[in-house]
CSV table of C-alpha atoms in Angstrom, one decimal:
chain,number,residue,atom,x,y,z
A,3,UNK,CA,35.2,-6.8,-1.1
A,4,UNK,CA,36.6,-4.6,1.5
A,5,UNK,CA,33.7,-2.9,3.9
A,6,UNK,CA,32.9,0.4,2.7
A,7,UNK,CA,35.3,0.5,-0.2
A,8,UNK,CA,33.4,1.9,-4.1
A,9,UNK,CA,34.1,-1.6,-5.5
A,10,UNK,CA,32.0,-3.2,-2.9
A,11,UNK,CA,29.0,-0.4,-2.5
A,12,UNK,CA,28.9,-0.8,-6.6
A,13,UNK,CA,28.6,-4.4,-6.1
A,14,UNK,CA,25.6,-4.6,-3.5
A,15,UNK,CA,23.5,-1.5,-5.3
A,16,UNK,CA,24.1,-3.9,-8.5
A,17,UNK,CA,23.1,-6.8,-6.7
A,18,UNK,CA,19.7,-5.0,-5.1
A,19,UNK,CA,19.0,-3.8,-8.3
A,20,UNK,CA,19.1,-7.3,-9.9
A,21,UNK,CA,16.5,-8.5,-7.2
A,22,UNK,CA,14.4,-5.5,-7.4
A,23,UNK,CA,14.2,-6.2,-11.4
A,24,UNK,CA,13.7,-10.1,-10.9
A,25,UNK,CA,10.5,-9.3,-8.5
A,26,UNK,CA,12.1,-10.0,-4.9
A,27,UNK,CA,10.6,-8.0,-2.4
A,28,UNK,CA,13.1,-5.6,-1.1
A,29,UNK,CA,13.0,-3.7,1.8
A,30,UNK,CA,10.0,-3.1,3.7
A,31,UNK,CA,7.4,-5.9,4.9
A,32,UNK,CA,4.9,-7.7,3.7
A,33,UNK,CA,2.1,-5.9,2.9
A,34,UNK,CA,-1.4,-6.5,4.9
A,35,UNK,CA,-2.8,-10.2,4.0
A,36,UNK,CA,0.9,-11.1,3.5
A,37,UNK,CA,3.5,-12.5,5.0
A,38,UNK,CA,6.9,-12.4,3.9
A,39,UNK,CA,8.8,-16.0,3.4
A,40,UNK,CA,12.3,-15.6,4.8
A,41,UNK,CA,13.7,-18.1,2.6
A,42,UNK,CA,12.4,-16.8,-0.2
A,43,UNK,CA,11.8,-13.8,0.1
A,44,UNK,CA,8.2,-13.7,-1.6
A,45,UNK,CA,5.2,-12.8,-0.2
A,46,UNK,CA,2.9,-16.0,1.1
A,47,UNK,CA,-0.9,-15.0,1.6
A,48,UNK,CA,-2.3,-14.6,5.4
A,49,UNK,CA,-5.5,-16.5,5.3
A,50,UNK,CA,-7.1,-14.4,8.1
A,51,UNK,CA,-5.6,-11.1,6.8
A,52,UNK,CA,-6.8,-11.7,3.2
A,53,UNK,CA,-10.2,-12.7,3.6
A,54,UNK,CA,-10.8,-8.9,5.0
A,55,UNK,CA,-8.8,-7.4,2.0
A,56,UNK,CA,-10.9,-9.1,-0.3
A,57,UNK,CA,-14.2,-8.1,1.9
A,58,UNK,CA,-12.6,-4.5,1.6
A,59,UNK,CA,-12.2,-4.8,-2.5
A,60,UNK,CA,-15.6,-6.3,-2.6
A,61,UNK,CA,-17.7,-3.5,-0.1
A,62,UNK,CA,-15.5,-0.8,-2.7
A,63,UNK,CA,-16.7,-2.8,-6.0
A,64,UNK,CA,-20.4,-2.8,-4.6
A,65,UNK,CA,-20.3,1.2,-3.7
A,66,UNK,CA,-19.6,1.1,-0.2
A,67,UNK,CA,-17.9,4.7,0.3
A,68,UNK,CA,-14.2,4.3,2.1
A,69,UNK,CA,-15.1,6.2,5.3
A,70,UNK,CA,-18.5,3.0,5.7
A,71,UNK,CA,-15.9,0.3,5.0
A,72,UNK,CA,-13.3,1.9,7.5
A,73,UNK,CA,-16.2,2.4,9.8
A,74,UNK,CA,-17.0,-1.2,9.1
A,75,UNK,CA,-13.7,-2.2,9.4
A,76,UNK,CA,-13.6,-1.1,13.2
A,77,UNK,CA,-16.7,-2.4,13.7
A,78,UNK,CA,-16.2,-5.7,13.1
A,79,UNK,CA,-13.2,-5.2,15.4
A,80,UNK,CA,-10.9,-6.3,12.8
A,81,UNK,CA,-6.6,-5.6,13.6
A,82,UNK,CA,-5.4,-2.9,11.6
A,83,UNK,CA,-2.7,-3.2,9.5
A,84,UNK,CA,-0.1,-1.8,12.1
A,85,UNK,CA,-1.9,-4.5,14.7
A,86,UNK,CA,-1.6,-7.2,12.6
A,87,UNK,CA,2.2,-6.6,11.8
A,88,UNK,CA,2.7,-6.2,15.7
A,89,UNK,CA,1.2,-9.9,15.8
A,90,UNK,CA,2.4,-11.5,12.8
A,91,UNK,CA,5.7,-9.9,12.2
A,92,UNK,CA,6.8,-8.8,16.1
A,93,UNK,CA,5.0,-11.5,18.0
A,94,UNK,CA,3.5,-8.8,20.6
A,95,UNK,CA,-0.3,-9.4,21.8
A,96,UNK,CA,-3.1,-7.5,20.2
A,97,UNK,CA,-5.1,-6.3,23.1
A,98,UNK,CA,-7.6,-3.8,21.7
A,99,UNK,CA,-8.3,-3.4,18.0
A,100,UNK,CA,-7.9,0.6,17.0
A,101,UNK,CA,-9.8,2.6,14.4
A,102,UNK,CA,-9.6,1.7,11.0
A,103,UNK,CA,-8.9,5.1,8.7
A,104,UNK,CA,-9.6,6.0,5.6
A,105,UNK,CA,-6.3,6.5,4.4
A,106,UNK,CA,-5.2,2.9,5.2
A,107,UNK,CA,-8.5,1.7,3.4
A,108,UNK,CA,-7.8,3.5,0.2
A,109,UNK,CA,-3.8,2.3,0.5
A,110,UNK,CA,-5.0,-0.7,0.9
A,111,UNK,CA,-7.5,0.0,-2.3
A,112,UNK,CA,-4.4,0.8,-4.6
A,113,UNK,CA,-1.5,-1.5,-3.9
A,114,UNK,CA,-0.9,-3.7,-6.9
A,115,UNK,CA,0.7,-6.4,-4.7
A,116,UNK,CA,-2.7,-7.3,-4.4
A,117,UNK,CA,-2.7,-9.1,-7.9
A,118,UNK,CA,0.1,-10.9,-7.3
A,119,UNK,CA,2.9,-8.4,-8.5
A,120,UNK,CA,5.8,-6.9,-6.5
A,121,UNK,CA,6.8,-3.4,-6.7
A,122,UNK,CA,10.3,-2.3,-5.9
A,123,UNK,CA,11.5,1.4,-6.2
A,124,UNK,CA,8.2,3.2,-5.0
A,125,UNK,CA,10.5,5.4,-3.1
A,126,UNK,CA,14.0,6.7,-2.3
A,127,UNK,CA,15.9,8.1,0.4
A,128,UNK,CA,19.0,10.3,0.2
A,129,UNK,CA,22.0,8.5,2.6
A,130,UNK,CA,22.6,12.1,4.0
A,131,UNK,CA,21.3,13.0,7.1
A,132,UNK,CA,18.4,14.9,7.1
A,133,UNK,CA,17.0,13.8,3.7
A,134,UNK,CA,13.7,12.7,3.7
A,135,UNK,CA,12.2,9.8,2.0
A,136,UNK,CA,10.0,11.0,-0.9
A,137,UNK,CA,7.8,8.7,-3.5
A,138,UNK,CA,9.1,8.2,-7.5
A,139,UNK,CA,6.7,8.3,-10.5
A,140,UNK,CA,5.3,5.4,-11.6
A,141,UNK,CA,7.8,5.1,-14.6
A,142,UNK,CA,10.2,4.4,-12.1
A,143,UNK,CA,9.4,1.9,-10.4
A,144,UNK,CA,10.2,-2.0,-10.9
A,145,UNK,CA,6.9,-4.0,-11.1
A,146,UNK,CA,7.3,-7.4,-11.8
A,147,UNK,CA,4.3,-9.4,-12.5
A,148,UNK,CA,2.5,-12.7,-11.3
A,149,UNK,CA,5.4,-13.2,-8.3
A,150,UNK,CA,3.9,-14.6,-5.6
A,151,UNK,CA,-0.4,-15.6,-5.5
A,152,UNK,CA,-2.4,-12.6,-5.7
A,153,UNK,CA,-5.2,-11.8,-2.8
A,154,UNK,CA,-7.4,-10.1,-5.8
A,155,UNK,CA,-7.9,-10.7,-8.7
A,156,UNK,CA,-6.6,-8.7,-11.6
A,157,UNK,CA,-10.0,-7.2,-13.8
A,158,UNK,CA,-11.3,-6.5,-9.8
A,159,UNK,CA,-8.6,-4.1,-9.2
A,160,UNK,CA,-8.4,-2.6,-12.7
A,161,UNK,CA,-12.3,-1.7,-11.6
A,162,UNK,CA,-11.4,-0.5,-8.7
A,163,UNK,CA,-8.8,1.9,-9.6
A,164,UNK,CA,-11.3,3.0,-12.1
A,165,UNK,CA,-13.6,3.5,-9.5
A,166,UNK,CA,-10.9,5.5,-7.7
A,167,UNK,CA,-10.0,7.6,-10.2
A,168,UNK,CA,-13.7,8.5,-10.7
A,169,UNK,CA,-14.1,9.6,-7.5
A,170,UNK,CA,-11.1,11.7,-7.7
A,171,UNK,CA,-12.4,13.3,-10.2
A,172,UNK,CA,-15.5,14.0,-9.1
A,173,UNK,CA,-13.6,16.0,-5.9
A,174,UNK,CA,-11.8,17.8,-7.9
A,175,UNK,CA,-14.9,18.8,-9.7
A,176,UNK,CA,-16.8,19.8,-6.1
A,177,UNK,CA,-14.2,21.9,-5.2
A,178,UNK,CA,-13.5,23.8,-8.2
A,179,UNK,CA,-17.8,24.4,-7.8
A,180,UNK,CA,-18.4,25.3,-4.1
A,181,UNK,CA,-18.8,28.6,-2.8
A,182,UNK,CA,-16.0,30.5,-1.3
A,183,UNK,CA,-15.8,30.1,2.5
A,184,UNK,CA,-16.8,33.0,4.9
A,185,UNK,CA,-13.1,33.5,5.4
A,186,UNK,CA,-12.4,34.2,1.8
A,187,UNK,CA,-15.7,36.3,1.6
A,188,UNK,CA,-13.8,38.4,4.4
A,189,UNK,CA,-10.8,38.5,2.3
A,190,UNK,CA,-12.7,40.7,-0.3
């Protein structure tokens, strides 16, 4: 196919597609306690990596809040996930281990690659310049299941997201309750 031509951009999109829907991992790496065979193109479990993924399911299934497992995390002096991808993925040295963040903790809390499926389509980005990259619903996306061993397993994460969504909840919930601040009482 010529470079560039509508034949051959139809032809690749087709092709992605049909990987994406057969459960290849497209796109970005591996996530954390993963690495991604070349060959293959699946995602192989990280010993190291995984054994603190599980220890971060296991401190959430308990009712360890996520800001005491991040602060755990760092603690223990464990890479985070942008470390470990400098060492396992780039081959740079870790020198120092950063902070872990709550953010990264829950991300970690609610990827379903976890169980052993890979999601394609989470998000899309606009080929024009200045388009930002911006997430799709859930519908959207293409989850294939059971692709490649799972880190944990599948009833633990269905808690956790239960969990999750609790908590959310809750949240909400305080924040419809508290008292205005003193710059809204100003306001009046």
């Amino acid at each position: 196919c010529l470079v560039g031509s509508e034949m051959c951009i139809r032809d690749r999109w087709t092709s992605l597609q049909r990987k994406k829907e057969a459960g290849y991992a497209v796109g970005n790496d591996a996530p954390y306690g993963y690495i991604r065979n070349s060959v293959t193109k699946r995602n192989e479990i990280d010993p190291e990596a995984a054994f603190y993924v599980q220890l971060i399911f296991q401190w959430e299934l308990m009712g360890v809040p996520i800001f005491e497992i991040a602060r755990r995390m760092t603690l223990l002096q464990v890479p985070t996930p942008r470390e470990w991808h400098r060492k396992m993925v780039e081959g740079k040295e870790v020198l120092t281990c950063k902070k872990w963040g709550v953010t990264t903790i829950r991300h970690i809390l609610e990827n379903q690659t976890y169980v052993g499926d890979t999601i394609n389509n989470k998000s899309t980005q606009k080929l024009f310049a200045g388009q930002d990259k911006h997430d799709l619903p859930k519908e959207q996306w293409y989850v294939a299941k059971n692709t490649h061993p799972a880190i944990i397993a599948r009833d633990d994460f269905e808690k956790v997201q239960k969990i999750l969504n609790k908590n959310r909840a809750v949240f909400k919930t305080c924040l419809l309750y508290t008292s205005p601040s003193p710059r809204d009482m100003r306001r009046s």
